[in-house]
PDB file of C-alpha atoms in Angstrom:
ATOM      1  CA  UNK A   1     -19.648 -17.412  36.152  1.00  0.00           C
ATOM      2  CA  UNK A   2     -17.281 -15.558  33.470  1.00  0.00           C
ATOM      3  CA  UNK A   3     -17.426 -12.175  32.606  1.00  0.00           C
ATOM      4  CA  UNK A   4     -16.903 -10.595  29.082  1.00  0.00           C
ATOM      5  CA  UNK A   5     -14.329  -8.479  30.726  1.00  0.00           C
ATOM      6  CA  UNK A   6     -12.157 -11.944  31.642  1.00  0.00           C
ATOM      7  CA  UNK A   7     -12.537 -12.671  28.052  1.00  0.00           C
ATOM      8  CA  UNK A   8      -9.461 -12.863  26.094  1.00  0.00           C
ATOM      9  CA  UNK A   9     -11.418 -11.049  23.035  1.00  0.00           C
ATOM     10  CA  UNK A  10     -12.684  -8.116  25.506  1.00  0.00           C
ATOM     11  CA  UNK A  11     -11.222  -4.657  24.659  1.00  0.00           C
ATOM     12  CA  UNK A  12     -11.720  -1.443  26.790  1.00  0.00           C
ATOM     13  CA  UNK A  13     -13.858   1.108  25.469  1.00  0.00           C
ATOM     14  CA  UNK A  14     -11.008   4.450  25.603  1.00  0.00           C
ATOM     15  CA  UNK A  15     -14.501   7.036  26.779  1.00  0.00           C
ATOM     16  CA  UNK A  16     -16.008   4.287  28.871  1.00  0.00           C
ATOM     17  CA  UNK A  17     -13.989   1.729  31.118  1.00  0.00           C
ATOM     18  CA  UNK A  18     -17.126  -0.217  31.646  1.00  0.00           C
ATOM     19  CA  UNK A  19     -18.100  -0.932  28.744  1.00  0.00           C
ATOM     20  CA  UNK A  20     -15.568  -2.390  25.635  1.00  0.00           C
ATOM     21  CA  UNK A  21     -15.631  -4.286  22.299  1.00  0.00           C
ATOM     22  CA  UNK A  22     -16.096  -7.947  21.697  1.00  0.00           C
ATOM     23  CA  UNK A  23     -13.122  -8.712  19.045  1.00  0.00           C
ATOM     24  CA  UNK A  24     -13.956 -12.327  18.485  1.00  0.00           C
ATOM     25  CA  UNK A  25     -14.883 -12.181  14.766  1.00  0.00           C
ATOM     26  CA  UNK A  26     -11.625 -10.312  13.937  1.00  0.00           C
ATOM     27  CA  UNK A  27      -9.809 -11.538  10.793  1.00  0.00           C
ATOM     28  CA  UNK A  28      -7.085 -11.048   8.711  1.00  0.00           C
ATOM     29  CA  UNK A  29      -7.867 -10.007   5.022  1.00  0.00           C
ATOM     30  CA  UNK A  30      -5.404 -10.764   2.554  1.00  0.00           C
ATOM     31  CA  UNK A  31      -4.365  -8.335  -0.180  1.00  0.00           C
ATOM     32  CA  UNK A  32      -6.196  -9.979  -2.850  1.00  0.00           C
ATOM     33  CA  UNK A  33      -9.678  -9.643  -0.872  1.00  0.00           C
ATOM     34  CA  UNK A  34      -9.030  -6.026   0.454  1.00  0.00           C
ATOM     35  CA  UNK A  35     -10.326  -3.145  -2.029  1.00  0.00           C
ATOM     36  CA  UNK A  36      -7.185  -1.209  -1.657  1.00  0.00           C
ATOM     37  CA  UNK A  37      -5.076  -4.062  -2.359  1.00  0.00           C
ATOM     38  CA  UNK A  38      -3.053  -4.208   0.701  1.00  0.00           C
ATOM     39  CA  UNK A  39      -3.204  -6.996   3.723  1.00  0.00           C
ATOM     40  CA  UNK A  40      -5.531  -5.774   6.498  1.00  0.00           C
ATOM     41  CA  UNK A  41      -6.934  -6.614  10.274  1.00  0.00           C
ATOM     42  CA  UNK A  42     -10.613  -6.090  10.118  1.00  0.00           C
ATOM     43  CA  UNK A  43     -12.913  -5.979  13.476  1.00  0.00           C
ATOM     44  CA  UNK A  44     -16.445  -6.783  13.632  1.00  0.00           C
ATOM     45  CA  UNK A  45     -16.995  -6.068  16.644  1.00  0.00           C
ATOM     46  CA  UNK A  46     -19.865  -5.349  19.243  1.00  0.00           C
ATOM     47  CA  UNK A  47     -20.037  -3.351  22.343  1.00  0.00           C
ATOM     48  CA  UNK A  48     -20.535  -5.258  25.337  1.00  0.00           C
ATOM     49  CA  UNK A  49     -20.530  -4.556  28.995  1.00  0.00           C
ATOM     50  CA  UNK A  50     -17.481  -5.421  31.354  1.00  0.00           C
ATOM     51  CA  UNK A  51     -19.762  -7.363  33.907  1.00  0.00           C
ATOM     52  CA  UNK A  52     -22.035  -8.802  31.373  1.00  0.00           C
ATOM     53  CA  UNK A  53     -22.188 -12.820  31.323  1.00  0.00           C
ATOM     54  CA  UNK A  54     -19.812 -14.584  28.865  1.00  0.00           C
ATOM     55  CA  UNK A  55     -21.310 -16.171  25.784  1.00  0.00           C
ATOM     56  CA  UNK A  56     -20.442 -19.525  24.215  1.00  0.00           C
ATOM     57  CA  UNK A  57     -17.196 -18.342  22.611  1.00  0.00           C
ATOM     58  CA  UNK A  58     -15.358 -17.117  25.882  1.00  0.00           C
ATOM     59  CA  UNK A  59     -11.462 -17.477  25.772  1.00  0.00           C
ATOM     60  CA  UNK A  60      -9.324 -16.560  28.945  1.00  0.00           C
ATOM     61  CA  UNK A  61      -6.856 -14.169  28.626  1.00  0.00           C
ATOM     62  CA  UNK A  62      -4.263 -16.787  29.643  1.00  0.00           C
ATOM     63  CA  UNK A  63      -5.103 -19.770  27.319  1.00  0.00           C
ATOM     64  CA  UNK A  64      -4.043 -16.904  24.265  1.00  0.00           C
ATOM     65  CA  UNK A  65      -0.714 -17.197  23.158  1.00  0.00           C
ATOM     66  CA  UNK A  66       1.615 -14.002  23.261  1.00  0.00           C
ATOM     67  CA  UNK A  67       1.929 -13.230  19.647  1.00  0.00           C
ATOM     68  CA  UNK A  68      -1.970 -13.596  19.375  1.00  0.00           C
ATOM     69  CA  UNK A  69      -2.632 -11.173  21.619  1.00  0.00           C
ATOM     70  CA  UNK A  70      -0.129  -8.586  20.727  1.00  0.00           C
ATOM     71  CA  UNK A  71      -1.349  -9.230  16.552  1.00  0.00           C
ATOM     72  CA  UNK A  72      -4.929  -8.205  18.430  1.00  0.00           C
ATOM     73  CA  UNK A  73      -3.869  -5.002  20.121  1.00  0.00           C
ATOM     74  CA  UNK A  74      -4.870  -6.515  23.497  1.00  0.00           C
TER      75      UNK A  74
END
């Protein structure tokens, strides 16, 4: 079975390397729908555990394409 921490939208927590953030309802604002007017990356993210079991919208890393990932910080 997957794991979140296969998951292309898995990032480490920095305090915690068990545990990260789910990144999969990340989006790009534009600078007409930000308040401060300029284009943005906003992450709503969740914290999940590295060994818990992937939900429905599990990506692997490798199916991700290179400018994708770096635009994600991943």
């Amino acid at each position: 079975m997957a794991k979140c921490g296969d998951c292309a939208y898995f990032q480490v927590e920095p305090v915690d390397p068990m545990y990260g953030v789910c990144t999969v309802e990340a989006k790009d604002s534009s600078a007409e729908d930000s308040a401060s007017g300029t284009q943005i990356f906003t992450v709503k993210g969740k914290r999940v555990g590295r060994r818990d079991e992937a939900c429905d919208k599990f990506k692997d890393r490798k199916e991700m394409s290179r400018e994708e990932r770096l635009r994600r910080g991943i």
